mmCIF file of C-alpha atoms and ligand atoms in Angstrom:
data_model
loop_
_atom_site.group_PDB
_atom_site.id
_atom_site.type_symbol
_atom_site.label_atom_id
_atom_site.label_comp_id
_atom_site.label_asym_id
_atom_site.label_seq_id
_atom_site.Cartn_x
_atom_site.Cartn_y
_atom_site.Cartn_z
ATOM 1 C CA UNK A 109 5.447 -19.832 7.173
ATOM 2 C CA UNK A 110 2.841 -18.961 9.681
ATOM 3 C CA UNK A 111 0.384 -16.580 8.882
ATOM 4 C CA UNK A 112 -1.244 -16.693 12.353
ATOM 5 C CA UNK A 113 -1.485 -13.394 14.543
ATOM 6 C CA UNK A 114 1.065 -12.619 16.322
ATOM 7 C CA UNK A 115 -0.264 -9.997 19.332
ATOM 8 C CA UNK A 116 -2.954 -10.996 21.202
ATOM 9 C CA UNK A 117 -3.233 -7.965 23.421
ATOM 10 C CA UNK A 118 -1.917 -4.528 22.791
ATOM 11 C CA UNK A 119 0.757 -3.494 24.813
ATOM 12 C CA UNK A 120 0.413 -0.256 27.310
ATOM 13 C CA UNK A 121 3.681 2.414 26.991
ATOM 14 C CA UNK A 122 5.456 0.638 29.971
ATOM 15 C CA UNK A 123 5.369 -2.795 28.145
ATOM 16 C CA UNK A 124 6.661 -1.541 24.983
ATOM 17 C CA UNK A 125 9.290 0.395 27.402
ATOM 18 C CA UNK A 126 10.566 -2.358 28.931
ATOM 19 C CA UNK A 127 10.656 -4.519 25.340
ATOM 20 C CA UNK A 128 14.248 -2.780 25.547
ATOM 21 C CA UNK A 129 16.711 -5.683 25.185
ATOM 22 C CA UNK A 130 14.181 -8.141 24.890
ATOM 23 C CA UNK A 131 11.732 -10.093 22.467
ATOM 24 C CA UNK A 132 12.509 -7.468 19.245
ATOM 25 C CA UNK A 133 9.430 -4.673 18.213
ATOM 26 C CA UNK A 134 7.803 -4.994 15.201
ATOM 27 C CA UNK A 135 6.449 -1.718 13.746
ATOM 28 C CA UNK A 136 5.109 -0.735 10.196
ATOM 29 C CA UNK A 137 3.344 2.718 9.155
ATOM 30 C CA UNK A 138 -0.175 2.324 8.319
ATOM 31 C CA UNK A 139 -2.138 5.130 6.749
ATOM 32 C CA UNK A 140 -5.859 3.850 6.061
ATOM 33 C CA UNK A 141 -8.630 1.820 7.726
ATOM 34 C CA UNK A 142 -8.349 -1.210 5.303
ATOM 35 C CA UNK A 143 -4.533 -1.487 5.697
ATOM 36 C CA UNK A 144 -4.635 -1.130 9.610
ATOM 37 C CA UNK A 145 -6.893 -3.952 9.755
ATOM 38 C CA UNK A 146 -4.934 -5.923 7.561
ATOM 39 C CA UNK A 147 -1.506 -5.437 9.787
ATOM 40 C CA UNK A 148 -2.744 -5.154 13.423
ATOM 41 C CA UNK A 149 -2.341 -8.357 14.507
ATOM 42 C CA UNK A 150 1.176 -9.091 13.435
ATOM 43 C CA UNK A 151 2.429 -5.581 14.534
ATOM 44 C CA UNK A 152 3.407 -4.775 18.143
ATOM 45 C CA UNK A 153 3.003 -0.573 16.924
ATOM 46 C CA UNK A 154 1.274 1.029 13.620
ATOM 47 C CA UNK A 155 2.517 4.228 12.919
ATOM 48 C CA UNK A 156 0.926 6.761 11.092
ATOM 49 C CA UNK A 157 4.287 8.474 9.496
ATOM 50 C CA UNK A 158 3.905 12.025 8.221
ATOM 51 C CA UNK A 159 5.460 9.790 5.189
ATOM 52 C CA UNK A 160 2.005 9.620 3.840
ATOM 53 C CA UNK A 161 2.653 12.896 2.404
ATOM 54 C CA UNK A 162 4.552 11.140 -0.462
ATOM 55 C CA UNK A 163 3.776 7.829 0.006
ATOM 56 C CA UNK A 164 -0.453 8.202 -0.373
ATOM 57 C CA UNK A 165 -0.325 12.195 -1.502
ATOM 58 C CA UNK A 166 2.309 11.844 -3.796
ATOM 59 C CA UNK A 167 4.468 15.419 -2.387
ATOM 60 C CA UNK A 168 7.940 15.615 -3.198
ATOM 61 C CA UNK A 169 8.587 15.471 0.572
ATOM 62 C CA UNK A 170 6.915 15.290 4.221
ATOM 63 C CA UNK A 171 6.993 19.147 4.750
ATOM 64 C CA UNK A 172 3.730 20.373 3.451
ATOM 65 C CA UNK A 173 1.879 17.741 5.629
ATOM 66 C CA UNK A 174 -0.664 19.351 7.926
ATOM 67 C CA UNK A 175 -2.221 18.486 11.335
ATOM 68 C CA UNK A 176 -5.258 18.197 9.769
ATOM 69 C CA UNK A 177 -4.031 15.194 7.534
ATOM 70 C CA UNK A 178 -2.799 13.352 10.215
ATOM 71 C CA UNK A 179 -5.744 13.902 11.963
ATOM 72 C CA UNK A 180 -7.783 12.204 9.428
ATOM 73 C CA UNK A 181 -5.580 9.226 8.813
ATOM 74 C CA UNK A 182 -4.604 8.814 12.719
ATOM 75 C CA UNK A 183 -8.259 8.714 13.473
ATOM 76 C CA UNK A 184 -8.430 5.692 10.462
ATOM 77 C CA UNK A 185 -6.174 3.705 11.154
ATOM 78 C CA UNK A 186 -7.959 3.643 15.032
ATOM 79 C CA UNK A 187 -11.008 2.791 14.059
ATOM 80 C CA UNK A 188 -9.003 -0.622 12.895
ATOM 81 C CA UNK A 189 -6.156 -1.171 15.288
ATOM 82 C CA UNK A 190 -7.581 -3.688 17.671
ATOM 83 C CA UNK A 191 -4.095 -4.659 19.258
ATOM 84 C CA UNK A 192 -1.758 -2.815 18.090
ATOM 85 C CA UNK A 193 -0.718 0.477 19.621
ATOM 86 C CA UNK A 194 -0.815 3.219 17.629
ATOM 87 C CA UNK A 195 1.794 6.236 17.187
ATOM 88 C CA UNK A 196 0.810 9.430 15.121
ATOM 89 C CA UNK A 197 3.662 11.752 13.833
ATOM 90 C CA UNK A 198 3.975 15.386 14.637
ATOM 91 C CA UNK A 199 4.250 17.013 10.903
ATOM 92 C CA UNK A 200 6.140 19.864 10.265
ATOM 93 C CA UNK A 201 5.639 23.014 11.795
ATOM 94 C CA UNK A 202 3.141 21.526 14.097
ATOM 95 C CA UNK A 203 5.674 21.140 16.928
ATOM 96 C CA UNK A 204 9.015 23.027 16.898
ATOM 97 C CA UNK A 205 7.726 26.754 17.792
ATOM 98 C CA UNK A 206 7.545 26.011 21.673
ATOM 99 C CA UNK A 207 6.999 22.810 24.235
ATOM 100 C CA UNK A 208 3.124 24.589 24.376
ATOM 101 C CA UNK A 209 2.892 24.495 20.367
ATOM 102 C CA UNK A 210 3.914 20.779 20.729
ATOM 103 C CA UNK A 211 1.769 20.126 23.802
ATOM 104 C CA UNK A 212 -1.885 21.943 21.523
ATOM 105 C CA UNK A 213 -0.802 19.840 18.589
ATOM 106 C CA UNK A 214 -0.147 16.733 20.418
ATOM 107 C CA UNK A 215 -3.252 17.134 22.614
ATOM 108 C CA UNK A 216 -5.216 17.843 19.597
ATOM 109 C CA UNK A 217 -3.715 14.188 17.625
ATOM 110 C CA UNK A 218 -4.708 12.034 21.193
ATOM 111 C CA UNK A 219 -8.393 13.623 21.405
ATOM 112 C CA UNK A 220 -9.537 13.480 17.585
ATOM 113 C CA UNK A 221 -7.273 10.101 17.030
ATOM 114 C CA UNK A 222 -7.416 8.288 20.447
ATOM 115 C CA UNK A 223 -3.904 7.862 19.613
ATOM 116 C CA UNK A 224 -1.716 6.567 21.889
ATOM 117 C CA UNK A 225 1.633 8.356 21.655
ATOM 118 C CA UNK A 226 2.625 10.602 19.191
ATOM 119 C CA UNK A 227 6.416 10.996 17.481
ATOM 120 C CA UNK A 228 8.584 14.154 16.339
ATOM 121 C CA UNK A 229 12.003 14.215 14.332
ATOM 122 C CA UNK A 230 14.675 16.240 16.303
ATOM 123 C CA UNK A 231 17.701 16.435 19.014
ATOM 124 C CA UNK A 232 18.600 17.763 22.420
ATOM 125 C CA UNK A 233 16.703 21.468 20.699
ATOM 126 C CA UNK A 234 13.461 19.643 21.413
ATOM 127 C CA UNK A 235 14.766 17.850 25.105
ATOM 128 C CA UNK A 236 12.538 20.763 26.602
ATOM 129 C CA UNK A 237 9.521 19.424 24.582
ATOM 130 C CA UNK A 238 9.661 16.640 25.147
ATOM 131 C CA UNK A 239 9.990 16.733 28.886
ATOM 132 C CA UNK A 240 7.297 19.505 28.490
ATOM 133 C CA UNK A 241 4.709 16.779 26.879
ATOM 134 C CA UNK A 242 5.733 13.782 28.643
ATOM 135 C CA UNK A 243 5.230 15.747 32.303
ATOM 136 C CA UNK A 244 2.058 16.338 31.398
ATOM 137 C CA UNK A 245 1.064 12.531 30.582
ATOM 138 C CA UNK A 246 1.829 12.568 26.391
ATOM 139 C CA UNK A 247 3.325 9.758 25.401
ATOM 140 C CA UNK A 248 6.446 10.688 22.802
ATOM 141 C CA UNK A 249 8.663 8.544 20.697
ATOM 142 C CA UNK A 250 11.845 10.624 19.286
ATOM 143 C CA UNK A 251 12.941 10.168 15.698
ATOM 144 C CA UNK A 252 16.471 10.652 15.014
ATOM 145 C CA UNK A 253 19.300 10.686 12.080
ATOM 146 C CA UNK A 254 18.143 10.486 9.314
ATOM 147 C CA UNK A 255 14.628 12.947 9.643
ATOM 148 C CA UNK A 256 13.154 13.458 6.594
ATOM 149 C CA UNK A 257 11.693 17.184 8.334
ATOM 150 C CA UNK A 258 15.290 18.312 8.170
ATOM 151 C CA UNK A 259 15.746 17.188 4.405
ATOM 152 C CA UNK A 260 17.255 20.649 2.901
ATOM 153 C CA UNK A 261 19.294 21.252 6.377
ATOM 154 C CA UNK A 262 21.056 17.272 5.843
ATOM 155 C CA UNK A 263 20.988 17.209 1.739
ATOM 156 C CA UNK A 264 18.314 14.898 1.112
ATOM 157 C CA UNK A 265 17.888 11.746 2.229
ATOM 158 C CA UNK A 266 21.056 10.072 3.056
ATOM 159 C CA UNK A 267 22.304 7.816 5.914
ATOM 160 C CA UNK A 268 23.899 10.149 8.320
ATOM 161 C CA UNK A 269 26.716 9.393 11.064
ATOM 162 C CA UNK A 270 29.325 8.807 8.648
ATOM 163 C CA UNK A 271 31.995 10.879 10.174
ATOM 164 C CA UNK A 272 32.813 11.510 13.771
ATOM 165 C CA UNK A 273 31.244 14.768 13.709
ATOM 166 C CA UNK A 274 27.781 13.828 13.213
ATOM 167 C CA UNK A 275 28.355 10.166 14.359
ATOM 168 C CA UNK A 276 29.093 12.240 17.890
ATOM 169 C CA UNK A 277 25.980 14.450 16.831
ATOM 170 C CA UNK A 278 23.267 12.034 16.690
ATOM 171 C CA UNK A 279 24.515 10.102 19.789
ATOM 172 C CA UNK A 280 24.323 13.009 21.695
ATOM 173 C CA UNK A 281 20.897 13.908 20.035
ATOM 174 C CA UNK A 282 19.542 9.972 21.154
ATOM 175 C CA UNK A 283 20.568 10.539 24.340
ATOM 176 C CA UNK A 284 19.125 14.772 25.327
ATOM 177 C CA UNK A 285 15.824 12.804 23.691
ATOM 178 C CA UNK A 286 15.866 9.577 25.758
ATOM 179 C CA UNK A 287 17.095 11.509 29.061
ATOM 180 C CA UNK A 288 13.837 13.938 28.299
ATOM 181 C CA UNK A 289 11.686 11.386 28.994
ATOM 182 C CA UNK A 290 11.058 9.979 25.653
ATOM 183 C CA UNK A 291 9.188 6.764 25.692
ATOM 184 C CA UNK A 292 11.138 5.135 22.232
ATOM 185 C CA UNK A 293 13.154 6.443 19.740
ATOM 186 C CA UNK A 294 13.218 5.977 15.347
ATOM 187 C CA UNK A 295 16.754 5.499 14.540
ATOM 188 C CA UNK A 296 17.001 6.059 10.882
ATOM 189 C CA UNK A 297 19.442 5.886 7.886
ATOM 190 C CA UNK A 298 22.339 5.106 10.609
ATOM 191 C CA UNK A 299 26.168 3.552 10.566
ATOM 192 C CA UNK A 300 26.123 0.093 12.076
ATOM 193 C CA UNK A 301 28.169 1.528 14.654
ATOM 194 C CA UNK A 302 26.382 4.185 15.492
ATOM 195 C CA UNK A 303 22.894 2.335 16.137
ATOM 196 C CA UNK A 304 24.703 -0.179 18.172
ATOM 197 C CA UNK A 305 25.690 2.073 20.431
ATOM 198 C CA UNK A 306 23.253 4.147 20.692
ATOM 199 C CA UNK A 307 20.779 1.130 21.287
ATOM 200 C CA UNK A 308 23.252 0.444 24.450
ATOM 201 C CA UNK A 309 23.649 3.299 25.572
ATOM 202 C CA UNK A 310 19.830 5.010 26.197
ATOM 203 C CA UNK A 311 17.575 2.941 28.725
ATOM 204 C CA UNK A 312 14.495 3.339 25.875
ATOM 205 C CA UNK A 313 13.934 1.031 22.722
ATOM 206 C CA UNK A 314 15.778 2.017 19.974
ATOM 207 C CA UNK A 315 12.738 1.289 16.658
ATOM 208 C CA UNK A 316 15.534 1.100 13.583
ATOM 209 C CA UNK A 317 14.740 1.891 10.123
ATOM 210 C CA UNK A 318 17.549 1.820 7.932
ATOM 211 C CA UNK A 319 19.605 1.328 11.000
ATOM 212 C CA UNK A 320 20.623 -2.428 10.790
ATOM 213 C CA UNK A 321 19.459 -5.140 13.617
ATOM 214 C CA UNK A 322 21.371 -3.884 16.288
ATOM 215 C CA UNK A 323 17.762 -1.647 17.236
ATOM 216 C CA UNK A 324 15.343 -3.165 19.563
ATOM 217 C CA UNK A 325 13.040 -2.740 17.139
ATOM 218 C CA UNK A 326 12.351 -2.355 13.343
ATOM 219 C CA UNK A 327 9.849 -0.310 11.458
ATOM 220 C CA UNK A 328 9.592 -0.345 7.544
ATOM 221 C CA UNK A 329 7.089 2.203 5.404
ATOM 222 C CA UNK A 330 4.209 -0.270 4.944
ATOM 223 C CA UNK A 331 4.146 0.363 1.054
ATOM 224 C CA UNK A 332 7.986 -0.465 0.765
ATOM 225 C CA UNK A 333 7.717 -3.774 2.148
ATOM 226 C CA UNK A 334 4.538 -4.549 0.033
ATOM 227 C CA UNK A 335 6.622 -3.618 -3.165
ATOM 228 C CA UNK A 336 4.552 -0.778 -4.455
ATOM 229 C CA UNK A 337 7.533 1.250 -5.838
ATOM 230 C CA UNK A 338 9.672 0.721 -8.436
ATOM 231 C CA UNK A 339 13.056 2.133 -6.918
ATOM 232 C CA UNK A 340 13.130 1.909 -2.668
ATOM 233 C CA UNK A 341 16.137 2.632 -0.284
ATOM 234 C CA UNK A 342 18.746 -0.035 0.430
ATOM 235 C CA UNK A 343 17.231 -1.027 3.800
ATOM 236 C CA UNK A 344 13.884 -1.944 2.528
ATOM 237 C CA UNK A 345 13.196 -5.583 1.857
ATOM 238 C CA UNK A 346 10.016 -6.117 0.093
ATOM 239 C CA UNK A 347 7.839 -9.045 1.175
ATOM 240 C CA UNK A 348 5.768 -8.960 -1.698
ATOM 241 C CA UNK A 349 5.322 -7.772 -5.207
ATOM 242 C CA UNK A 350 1.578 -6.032 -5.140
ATOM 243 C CA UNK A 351 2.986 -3.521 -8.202
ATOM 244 C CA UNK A 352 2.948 -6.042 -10.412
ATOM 245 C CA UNK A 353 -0.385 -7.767 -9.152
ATOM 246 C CA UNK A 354 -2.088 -4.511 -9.192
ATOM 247 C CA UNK A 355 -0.220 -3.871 -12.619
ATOM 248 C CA UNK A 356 -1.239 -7.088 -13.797
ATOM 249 C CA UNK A 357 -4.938 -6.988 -12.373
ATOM 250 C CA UNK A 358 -5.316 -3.573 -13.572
ATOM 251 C CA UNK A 359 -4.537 -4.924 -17.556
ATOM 252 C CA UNK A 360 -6.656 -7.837 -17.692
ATOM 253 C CA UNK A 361 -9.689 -5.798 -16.373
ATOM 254 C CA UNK A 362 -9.283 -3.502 -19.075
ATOM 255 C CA UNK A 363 -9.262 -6.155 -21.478
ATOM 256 C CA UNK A 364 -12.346 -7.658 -19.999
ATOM 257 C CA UNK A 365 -14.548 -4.329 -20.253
ATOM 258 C CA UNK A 366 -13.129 -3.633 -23.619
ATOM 259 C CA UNK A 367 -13.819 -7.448 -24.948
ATOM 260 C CA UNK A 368 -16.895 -7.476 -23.495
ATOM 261 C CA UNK A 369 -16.319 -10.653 -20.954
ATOM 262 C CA UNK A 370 -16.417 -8.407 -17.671
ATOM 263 C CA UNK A 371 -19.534 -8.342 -16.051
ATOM 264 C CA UNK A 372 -20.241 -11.862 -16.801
ATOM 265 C CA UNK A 373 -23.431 -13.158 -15.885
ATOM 266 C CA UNK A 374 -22.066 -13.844 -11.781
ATOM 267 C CA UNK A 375 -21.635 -10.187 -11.260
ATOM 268 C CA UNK A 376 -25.249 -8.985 -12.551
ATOM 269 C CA UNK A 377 -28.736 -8.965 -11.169
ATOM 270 C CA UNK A 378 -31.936 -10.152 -12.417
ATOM 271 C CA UNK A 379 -30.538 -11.771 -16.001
ATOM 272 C CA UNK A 380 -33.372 -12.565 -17.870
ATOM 273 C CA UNK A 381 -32.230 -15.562 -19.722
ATOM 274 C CA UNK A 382 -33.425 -16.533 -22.980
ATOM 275 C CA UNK A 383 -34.689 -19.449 -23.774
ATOM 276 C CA UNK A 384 -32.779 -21.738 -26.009
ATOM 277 C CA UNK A 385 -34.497 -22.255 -29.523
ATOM 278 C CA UNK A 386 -35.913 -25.791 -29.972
ATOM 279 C CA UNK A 387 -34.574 -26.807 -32.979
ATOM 280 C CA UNK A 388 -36.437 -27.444 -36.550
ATOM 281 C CA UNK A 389 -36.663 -30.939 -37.658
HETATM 282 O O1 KIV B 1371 7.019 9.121 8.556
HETATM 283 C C1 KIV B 1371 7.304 7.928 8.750
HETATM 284 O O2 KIV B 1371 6.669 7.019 8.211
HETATM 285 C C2 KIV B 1371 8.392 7.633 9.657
HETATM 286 C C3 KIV B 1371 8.900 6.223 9.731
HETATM 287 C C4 KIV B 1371 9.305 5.677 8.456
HETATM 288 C C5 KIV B 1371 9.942 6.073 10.764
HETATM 289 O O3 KIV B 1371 8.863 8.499 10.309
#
């Protein structure tokens, strides 16, 4: 398997626009410097989700995230991303008062982040919004089904579209978003059905998460896929196992320190060795 880099310039908000129906979009969130640097190349987008409320904070959920905090991890994972564009989510509260709420927040994200677009969970309530913002040159990606913002309103987190009622719902929410002016969209926690069509039915990129390959795109929380948790959703496939290396690496270090191996004589300065006694004959 190649390793190599994958993007070798970062796309502008047309290119990714016109991805629709083409080569597929490869997203992942990214929340620090370190980890930005780490996935740049290989990533067409990094998002900064408002998921870093319980992914790096540990909250119960993404509601008590402020501006402030993705602020400070938008502007991060910037000083990193070299080619891939990078999205910053709206948290909540930050957006849904009024289009000039969304427009002060959003301006605020693209002048202390650099940021290139920024994304907000919600249906044909926020088509004014978005219009508002993209009218006045903001780039904004739509995020809709399931929206982790809307947790207590839908239950918790579960897939949504099962019946005809919502199924009808969240098509009609895709669309209000997409006709708005909406650059992309997050489909997430969707029916098979449902993200089908409502990948071929909007003229915008449908980025799926939990929403099966029929999207244009795919975007996976960047800790899922390395395998830090012990329990994930059903759509996550993890790549890698760093819980058990970190586990693992984590144990033996303590057992170095405590047996009195770690530092070893590589990993200090200015050992004064002692010389070795000449033995009596
Ligand atoms: O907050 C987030 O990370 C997201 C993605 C998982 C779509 O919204």
């Amino acid at each position: 398997m190649s390793h190599q880099p994958h993007a070798v310039k970062r796309l502008s908000i047309p290119e990714f626009r016109a991805r629709k129906g083409g080569e597929k979009l490869v997203l992942l969130t990214a929340y620090t410097a370190p980890m930005a640097a780490l996935l740049d190349a290989h990533c067409d987008m990094l998002m900064v989700g408002d998921s870093l409320g319980m992914v790096v904070y540990g909250m119960d959920s993404t509601l008590p995230v402020t501006l402030d905090i993705m602020v400070a991890h938008g502007a991060a994972v910037m000083r990193r991303a070299q080619h891939a564009m990078v999205v910053v989510d709206l948290p909540f509260g930050s957006y849904q008062a009024s289009p000039q709420q969304a427009f002060e927040s959003a301006a605020r994200l693209i002048k202390e982040t650099g940021c290139h677009a920024v994304k907000m969970e919600g249906g044909a309530e926020l088509a004014d919004t978005v219009r508002f913002l993209s009218a006045r040159g903001i780039p904004v990606m739509g995020h809709v089904g399931l929206m982790p913002q809307h947790m207590h309103q839908l239950g918790g987190f579960k897939a949504q579209g099962k019946d005809a009622q919502s199924h009808n719902e969240i098509l009609h929410a895709a669309q209000a978003i997409a006709d708005a002016g909406a650059f992309s969209i997050v489909l997430e926690g969707l029916m098979e059905p449902l993200a089908a069509e409502i990948t071929r039915s909007i003229a915008i990129p449908t980025i799926g998460i939990g929403a099966s390959p029929a999207c244009d795109g795919q975007v996976l929380v960047v800790d899922d896929m390395l395998g830090m948790f012990e329990s994930t959703a059903r759509f996550v496939k993890p790549y890698a196992t760093l819980r058990h290396d970190i586990t693992a690496a984590a144990a033996q270090y303590a057992q170095e320190v405590r047996n009195g191996t770690f530092p070893g004589e590589a990993q200090c300065y200015g050992v004064v060795k002692t010389p070795a006694k000449k033995s009596a004959k």
